mmCIF file of C-alpha atoms in Angstrom:
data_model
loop_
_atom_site.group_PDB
_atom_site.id
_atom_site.type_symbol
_atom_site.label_atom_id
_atom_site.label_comp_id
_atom_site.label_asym_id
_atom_site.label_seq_id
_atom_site.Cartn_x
_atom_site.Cartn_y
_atom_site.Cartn_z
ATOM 1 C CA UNK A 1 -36.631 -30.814 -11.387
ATOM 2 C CA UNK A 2 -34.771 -32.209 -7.893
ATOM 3 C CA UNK A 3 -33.506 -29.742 -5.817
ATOM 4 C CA UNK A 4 -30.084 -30.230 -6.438
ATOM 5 C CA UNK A 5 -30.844 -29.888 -9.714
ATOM 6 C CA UNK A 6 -31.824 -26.429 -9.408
ATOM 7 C CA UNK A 7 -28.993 -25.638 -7.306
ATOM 8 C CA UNK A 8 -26.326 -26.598 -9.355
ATOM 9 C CA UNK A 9 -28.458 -24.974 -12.473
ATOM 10 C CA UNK A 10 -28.369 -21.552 -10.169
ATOM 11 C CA UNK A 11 -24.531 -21.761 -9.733
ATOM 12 C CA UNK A 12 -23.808 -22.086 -12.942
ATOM 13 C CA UNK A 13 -25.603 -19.757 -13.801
ATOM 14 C CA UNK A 14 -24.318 -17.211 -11.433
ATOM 15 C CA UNK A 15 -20.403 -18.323 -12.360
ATOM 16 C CA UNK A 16 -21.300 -17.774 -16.070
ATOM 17 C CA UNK A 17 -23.458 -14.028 -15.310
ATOM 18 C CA UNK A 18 -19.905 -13.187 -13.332
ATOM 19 C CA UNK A 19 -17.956 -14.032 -15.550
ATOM 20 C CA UNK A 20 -19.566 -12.376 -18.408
ATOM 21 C CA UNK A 21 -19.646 -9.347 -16.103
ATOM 22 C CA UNK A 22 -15.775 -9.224 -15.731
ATOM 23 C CA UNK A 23 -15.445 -9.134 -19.448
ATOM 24 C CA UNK A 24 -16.881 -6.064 -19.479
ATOM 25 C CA UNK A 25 -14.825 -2.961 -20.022
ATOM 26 C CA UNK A 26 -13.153 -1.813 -16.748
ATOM 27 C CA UNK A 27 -15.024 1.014 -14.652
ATOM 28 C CA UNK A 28 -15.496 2.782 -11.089
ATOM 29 C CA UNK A 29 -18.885 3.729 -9.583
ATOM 30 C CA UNK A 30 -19.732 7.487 -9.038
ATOM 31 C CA UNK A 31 -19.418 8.744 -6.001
ATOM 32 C CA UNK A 32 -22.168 11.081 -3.953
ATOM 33 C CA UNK A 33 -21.454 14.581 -3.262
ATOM 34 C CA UNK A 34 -21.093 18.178 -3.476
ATOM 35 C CA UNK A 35 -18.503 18.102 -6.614
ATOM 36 C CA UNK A 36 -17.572 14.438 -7.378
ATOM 37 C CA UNK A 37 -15.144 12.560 -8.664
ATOM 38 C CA UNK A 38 -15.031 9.171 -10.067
ATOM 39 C CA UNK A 39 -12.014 8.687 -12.391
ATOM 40 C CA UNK A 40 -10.330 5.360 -13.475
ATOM 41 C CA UNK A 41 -7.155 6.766 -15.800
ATOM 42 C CA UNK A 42 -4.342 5.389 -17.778
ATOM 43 C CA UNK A 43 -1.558 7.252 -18.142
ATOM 44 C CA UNK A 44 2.269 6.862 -19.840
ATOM 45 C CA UNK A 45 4.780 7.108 -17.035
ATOM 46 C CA UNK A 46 8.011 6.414 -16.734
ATOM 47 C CA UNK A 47 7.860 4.964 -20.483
ATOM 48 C CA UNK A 48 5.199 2.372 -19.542
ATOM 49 C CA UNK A 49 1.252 2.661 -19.315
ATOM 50 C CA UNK A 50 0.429 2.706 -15.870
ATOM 51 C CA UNK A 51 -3.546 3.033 -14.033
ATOM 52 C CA UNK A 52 -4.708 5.079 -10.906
ATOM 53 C CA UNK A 53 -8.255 5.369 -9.540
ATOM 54 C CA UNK A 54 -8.979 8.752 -8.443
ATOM 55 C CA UNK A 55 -12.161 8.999 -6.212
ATOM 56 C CA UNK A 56 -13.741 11.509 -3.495
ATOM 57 C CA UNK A 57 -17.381 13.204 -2.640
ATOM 58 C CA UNK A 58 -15.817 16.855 -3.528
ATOM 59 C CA UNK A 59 -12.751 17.498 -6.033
ATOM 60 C CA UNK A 60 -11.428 20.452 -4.125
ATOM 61 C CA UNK A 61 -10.451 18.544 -1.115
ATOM 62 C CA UNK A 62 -6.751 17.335 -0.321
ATOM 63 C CA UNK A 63 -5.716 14.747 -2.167
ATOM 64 C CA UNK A 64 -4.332 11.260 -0.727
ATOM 65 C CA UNK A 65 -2.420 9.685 -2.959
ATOM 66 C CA UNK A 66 -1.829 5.918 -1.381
ATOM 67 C CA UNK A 67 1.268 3.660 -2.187
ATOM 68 C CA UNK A 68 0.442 0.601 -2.042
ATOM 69 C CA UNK A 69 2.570 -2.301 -0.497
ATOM 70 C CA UNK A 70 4.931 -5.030 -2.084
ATOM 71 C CA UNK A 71 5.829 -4.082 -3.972
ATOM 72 C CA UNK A 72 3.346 -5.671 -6.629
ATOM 73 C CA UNK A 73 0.678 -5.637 -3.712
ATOM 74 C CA UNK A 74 -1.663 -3.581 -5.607
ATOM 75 C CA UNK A 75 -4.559 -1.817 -3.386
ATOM 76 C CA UNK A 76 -7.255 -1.152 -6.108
ATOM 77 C CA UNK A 77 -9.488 -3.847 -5.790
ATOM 78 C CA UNK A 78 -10.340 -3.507 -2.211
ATOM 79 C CA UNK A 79 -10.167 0.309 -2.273
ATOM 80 C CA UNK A 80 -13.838 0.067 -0.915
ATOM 81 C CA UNK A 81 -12.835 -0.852 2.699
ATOM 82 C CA UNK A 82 -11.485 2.235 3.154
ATOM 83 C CA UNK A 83 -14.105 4.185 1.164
ATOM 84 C CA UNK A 84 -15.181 6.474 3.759
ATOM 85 C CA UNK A 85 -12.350 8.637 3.176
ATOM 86 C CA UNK A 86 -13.738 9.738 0.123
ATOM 87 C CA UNK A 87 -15.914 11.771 1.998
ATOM 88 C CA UNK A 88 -13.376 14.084 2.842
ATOM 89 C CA UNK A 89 -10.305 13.403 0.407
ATOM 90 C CA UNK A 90 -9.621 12.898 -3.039
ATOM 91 C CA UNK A 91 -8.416 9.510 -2.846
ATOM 92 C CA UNK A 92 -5.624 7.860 -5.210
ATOM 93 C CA UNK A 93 -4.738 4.580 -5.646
ATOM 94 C CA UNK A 94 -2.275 3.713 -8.058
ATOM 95 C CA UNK A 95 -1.293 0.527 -9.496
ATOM 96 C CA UNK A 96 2.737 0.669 -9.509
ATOM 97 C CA UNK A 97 4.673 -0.654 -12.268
ATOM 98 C CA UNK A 98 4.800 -4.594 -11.766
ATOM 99 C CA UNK A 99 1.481 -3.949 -9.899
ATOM 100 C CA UNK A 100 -2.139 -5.222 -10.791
ATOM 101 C CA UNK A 101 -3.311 -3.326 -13.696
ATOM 102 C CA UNK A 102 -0.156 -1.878 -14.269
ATOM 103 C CA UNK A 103 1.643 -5.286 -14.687
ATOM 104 C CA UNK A 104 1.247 -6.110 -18.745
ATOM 105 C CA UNK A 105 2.515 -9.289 -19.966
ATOM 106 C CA UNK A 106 5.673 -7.736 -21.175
ATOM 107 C CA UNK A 107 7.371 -5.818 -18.176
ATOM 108 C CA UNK A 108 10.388 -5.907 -17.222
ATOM 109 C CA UNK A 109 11.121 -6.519 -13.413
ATOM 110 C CA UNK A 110 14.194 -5.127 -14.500
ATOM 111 C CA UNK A 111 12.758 -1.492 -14.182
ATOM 112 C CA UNK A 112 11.721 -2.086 -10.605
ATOM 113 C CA UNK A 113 14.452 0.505 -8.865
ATOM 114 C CA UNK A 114 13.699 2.986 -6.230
ATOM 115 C CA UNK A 115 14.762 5.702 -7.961
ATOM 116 C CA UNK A 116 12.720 4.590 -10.867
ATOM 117 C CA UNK A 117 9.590 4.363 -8.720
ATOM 118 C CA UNK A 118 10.397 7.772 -7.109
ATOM 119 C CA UNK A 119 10.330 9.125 -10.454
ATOM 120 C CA UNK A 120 7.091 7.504 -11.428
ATOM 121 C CA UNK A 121 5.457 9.215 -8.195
ATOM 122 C CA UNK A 122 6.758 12.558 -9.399
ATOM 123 C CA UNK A 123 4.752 11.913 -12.912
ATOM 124 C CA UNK A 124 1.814 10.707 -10.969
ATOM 125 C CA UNK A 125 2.057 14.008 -8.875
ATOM 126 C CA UNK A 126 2.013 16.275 -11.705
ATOM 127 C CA UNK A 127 -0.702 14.582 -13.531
ATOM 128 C CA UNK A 128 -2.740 14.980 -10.207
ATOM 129 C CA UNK A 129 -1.730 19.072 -10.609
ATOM 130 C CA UNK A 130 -2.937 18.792 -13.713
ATOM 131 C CA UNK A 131 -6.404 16.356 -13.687
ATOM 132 C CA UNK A 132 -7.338 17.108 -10.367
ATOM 133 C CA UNK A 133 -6.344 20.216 -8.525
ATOM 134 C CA UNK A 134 -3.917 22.326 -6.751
ATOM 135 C CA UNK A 135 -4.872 21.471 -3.129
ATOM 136 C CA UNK A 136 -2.652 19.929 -0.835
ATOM 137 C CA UNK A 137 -1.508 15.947 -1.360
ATOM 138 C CA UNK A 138 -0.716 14.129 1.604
ATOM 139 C CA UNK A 139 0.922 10.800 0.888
ATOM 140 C CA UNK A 140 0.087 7.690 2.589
ATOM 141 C CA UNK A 141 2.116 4.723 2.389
ATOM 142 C CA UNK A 142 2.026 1.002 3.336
ATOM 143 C CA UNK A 143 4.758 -1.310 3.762
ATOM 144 C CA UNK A 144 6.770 -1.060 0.741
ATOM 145 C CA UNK A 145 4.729 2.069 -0.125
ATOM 146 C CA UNK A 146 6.497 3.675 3.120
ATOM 147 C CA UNK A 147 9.642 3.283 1.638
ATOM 148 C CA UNK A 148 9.054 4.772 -1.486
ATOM 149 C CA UNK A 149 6.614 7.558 0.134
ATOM 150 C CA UNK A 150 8.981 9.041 2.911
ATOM 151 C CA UNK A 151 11.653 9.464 0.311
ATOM 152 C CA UNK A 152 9.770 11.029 -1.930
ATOM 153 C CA UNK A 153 8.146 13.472 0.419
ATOM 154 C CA UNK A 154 11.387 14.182 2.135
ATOM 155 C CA UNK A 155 12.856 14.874 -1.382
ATOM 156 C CA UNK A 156 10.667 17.319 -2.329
ATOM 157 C CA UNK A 157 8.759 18.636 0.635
ATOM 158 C CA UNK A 158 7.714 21.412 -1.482
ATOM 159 C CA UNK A 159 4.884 19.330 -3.570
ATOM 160 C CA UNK A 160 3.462 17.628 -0.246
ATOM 161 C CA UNK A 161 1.378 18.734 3.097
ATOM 162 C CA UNK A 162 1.936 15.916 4.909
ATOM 163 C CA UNK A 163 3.009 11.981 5.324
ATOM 164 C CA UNK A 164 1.317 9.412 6.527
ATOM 165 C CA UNK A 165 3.294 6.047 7.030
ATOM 166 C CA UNK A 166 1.415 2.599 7.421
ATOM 167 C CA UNK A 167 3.676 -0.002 8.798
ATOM 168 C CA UNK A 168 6.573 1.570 8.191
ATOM 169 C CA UNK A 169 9.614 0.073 7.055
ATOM 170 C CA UNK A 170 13.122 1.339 8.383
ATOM 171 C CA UNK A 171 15.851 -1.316 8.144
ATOM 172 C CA UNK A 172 15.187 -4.845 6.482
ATOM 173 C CA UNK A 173 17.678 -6.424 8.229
ATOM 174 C CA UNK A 174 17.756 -4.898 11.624
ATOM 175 C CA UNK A 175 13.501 -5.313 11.553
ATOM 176 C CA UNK A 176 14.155 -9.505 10.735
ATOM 177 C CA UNK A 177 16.639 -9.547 14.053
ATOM 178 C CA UNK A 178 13.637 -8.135 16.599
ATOM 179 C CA UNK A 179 11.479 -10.536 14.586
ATOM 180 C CA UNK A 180 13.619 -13.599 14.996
ATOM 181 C CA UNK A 181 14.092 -12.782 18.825
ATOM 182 C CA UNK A 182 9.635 -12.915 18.911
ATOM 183 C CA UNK A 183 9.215 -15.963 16.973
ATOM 184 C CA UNK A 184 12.010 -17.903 18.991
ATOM 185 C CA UNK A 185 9.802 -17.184 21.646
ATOM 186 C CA UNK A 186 6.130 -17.857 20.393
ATOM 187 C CA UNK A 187 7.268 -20.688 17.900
ATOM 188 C CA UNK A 188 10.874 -21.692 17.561
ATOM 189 C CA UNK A 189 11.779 -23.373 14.170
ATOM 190 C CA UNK A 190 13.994 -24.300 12.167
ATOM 191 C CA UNK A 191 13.867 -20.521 10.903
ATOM 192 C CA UNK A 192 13.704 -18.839 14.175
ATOM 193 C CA UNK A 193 17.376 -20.379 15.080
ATOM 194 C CA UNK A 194 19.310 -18.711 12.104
ATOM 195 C CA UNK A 195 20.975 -15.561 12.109
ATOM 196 C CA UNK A 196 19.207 -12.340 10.841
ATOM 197 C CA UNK A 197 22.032 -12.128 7.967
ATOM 198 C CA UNK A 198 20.778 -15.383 6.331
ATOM 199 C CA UNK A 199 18.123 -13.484 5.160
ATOM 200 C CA UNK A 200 20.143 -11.563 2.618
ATOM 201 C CA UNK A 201 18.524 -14.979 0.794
ATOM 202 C CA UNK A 202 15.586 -13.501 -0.680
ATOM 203 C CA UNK A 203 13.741 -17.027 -0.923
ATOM 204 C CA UNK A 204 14.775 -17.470 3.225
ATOM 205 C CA UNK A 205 13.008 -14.234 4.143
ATOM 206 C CA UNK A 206 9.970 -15.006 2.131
ATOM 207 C CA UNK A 207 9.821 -17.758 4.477
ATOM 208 C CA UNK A 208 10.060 -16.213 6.978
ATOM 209 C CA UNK A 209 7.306 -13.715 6.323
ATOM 210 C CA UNK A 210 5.339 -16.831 5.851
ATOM 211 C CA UNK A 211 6.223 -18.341 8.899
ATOM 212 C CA UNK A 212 5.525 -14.661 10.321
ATOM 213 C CA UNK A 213 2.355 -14.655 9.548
ATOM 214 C CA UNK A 214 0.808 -18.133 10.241
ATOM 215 C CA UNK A 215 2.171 -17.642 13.610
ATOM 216 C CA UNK A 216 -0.066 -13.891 14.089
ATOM 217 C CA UNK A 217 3.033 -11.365 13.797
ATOM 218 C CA UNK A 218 2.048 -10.327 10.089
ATOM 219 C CA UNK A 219 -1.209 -8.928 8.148
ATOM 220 C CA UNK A 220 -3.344 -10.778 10.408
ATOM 221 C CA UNK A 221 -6.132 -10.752 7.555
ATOM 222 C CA UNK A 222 -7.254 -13.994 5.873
ATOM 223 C CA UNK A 223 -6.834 -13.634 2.295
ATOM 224 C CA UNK A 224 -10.205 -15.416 2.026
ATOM 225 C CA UNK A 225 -11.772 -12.891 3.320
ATOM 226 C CA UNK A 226 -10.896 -10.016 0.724
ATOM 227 C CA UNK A 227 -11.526 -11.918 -2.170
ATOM 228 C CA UNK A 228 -15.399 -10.815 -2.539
ATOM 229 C CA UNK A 229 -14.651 -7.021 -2.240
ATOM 230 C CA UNK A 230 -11.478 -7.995 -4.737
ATOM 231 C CA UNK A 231 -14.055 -9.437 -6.790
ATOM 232 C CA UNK A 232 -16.727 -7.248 -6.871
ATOM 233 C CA UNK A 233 -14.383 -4.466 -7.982
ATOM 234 C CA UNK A 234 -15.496 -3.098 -11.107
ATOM 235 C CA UNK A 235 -12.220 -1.792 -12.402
ATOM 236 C CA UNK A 236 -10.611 -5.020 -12.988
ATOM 237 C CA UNK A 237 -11.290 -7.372 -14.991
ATOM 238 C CA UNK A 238 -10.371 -11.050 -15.573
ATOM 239 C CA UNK A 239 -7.320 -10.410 -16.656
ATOM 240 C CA UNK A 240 -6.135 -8.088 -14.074
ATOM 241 C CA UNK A 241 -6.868 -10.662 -11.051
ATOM 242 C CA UNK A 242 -3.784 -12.645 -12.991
ATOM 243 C CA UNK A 243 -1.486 -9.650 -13.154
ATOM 244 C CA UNK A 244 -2.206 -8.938 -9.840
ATOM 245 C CA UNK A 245 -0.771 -12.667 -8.550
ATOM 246 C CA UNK A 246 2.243 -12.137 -10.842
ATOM 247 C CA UNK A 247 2.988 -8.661 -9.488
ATOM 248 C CA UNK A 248 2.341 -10.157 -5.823
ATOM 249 C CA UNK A 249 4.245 -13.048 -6.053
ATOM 250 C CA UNK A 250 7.308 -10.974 -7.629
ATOM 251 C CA UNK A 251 7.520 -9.014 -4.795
ATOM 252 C CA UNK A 252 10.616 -7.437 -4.098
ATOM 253 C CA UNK A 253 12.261 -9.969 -5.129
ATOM 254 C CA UNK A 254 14.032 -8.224 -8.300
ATOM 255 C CA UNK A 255 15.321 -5.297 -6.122
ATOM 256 C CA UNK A 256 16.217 -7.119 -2.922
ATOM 257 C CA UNK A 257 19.986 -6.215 -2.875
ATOM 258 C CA UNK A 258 18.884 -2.793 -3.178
ATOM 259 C CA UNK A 259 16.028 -3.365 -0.724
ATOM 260 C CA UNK A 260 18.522 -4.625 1.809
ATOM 261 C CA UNK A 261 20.905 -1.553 1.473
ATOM 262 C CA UNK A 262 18.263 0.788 2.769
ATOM 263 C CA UNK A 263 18.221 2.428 5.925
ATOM 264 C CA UNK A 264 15.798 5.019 6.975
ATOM 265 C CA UNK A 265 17.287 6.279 10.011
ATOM 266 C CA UNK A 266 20.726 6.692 7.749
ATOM 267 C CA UNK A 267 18.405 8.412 4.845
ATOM 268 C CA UNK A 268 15.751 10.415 6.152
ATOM 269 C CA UNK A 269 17.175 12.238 8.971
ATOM 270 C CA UNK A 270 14.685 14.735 8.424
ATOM 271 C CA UNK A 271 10.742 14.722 7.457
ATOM 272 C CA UNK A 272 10.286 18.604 6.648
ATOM 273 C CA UNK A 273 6.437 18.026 6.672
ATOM 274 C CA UNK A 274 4.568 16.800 9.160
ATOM 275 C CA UNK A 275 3.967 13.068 10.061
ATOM 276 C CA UNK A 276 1.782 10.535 11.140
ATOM 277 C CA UNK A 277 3.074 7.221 11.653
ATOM 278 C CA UNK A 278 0.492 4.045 12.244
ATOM 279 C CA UNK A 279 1.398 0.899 13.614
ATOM 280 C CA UNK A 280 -0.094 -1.992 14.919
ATOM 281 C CA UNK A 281 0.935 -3.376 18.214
ATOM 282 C CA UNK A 282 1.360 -7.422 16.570
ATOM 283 C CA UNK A 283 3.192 -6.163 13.445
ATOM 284 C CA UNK A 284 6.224 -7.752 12.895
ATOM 285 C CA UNK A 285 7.237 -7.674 9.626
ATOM 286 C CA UNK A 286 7.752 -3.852 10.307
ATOM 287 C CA UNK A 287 8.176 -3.948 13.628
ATOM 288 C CA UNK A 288 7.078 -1.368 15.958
ATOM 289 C CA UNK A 289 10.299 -0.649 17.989
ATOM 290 C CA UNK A 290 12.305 0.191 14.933
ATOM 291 C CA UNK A 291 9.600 2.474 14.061
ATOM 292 C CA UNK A 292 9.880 4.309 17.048
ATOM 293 C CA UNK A 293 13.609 4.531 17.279
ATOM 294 C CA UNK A 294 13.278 6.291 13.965
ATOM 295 C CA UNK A 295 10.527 8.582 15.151
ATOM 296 C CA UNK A 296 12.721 9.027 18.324
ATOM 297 C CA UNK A 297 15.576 10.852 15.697
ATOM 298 C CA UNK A 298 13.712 12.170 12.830
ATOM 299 C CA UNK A 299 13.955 16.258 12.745
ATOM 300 C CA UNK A 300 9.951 16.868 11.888
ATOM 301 C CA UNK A 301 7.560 19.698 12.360
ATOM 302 C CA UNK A 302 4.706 19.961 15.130
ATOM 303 C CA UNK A 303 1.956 17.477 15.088
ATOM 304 C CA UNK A 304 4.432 14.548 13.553
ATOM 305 C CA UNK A 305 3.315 10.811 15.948
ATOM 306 C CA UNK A 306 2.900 7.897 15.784
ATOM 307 C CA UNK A 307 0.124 5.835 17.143
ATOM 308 C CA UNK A 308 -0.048 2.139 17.696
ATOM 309 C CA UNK A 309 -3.125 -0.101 17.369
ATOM 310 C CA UNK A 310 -3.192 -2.532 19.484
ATOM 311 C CA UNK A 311 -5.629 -4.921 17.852
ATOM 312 C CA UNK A 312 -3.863 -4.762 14.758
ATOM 313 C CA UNK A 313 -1.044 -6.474 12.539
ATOM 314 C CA UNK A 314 0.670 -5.200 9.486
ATOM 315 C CA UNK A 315 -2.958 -3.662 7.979
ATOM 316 C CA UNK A 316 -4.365 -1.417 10.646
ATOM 317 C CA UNK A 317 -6.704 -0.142 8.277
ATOM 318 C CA UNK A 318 -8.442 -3.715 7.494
ATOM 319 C CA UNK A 319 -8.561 -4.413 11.266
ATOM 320 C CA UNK A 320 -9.809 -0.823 12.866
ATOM 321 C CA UNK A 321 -10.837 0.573 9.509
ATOM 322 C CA UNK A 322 -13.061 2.821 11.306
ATOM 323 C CA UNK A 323 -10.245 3.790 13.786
ATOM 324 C CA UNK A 324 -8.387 4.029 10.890
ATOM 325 C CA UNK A 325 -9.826 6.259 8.789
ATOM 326 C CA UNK A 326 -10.735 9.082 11.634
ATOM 327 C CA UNK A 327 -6.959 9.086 12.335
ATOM 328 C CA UNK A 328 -6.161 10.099 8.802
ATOM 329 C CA UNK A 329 -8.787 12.724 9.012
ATOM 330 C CA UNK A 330 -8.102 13.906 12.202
ATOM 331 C CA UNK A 331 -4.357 14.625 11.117
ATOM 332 C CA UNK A 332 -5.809 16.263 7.818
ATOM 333 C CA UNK A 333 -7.658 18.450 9.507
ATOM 334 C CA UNK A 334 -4.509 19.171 11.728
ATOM 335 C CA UNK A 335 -2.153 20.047 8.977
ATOM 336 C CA UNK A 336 -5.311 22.291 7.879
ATOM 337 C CA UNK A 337 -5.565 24.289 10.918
ATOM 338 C CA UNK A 338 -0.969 24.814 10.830
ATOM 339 C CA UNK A 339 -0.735 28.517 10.588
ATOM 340 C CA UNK A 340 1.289 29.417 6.921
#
């Protein structure tokens, strides 16, 4: 047998191991520790059968429930590069309607309203109450998960310890002006020369996220480069790699005229918890002086601030994970230590 032979005989036999692998019935690993969970759950909310992972080394610690971004930008499959909070958190991803696992052949982007998902995060709460425990939940969001979580937190303040906001999105339209104004300056186009309004065209300011990002203002993380930890996830399957594109690719595209109307600084005048904003110094499809005029107006509690990282994009937590992840402890440990 030639060399090449045996090559090609190993790959396919390696494709046809995987894929047999990712037929098999979704899972998570268990997790090491003093009282662990390891939990991958359906549940009926909000009329619809949605998934969450629920993961940490001891059950009794806080719980951080994570909005993901999009929305349809489901964070399940590459929950693992930030698994080092599960050391000291329950941690909760959930796949939003229109999201990854939660994104069945039959939905209907029609249900994709903010008040709907605000609604679905109160379920998901109370099942946490109920599954998990009665310790404190701090919310973390990214991207479009910061405009769901700092609504829902400063809704009811009474079900959450804390917020935690992760590129954090104020003003669609007033965030595309400072972001035009940058890329006139590292790479004028065609784009570049319109006026911020034009991107009331949802198509446009897809675009111009694109554009965005191949010029270093966006995630700043080759998609190439998550794909094995996707992957090697064991809690999806084949099919859910598909749903996952769909719900991506959707984006917020079915809510956009709703998406445009929002306005943080008009909305959330006041965080009643306390806050940690993260930002990363080259983000700007949330850019980081909008952030901080918001931060600079917000009515919030002691220990609420924002830090920036300055070798990160729109992900700081898959480009100083390690950074990252002792921030989100660190304010934790603060809210912990708040006299009652």
């Amino acid at each position: 047998m030639t060399f090449l032979r045996l090559v090609l005989l190993v790959l396919i036999a390696a494709v046809a191991g995987g894929l047999i692998w990712k037929s098999l019935p979704a899972r998570t690993s268990s997790v090491a520790g003093p009282d662990p969970i390891a939990e991958l759950v359906t549940a009926e909310i909000g009329g619809m059968t949605q998934w969450l992972l629920i993961r940490g080394a001891d059950r009794a610690n806080p719980i951080l429930l994570w909005l993901h971004g999009g929305p349809g930008a489901a964070q399940m499959p590459i929950h693992g590069l930030t698994g080092d909070l599960e050391r000291d958190f329950v941690v909760v991803h959930w796949d939003q309607r229109g999201a990854g696992k939660s994104n069945p052949p039959d939905f209907d982007p029609a249900t994709m309203t903010l008040e709907r998902f605000l609604m679905d995060a109160r379920e998901v709460t109370a099942l946490l109450r109920e599954r998990v425990g009665e310790q404190p939940v701090i919310v973390l969001g990214h991207s479009w998960g910061t405009m769901l979580g700092a609504r829902l937190v400063a809704r009811w303040p009474e079900d959450y310890a804390g917020y935690i906001g992760v590129g954090q999105h104020v003003d669609t339209l007033r965030g595309a002006t400072l972001t035009l104004d940058w890329l006139r300056k590292v790479a004028p186009s065609d784009l570049s020369g319109m006026d911020a309004q034009a991107f009331r065209d949802h198509d446009l300011y897809v675009r111009l996220m694109r554009e965005v990002e191949a010029n270093g203002g966006g995630m700043n993380v080759p998609l190439i480069s998550m794909l094995p930890h996707a992957l090697a996830a064991p809690e999806y399957r084949l099919p859910d790699y598909r749903r996952w594109f769909d719900g991506a690719n959707r984006g917020s595209g079915p809510m956009w005229d709703a998406y445009l109307a929002r306005d943080l600084i008009a909305e959330v005048p006041r965080m009643p918890v306390p806050m940690l904003l993260i930002a990363g110094a080259q983000d700007w499809n949330t850019p980081v002086p909008l952030v901080q005029e918001w931060l600079a107006v917000v009515e919030a509690p002691p220990g609420t601030r924002m830090e920036v990282f300055d070798g990160s994009g729109h992900a700081p937590f898959l480009t100083e994970t390690d950074r990252f992840v002792e921030m989100v402890r660190g304010f934790a440990a603060d809210i912990e230590a708040r006299p009652e």
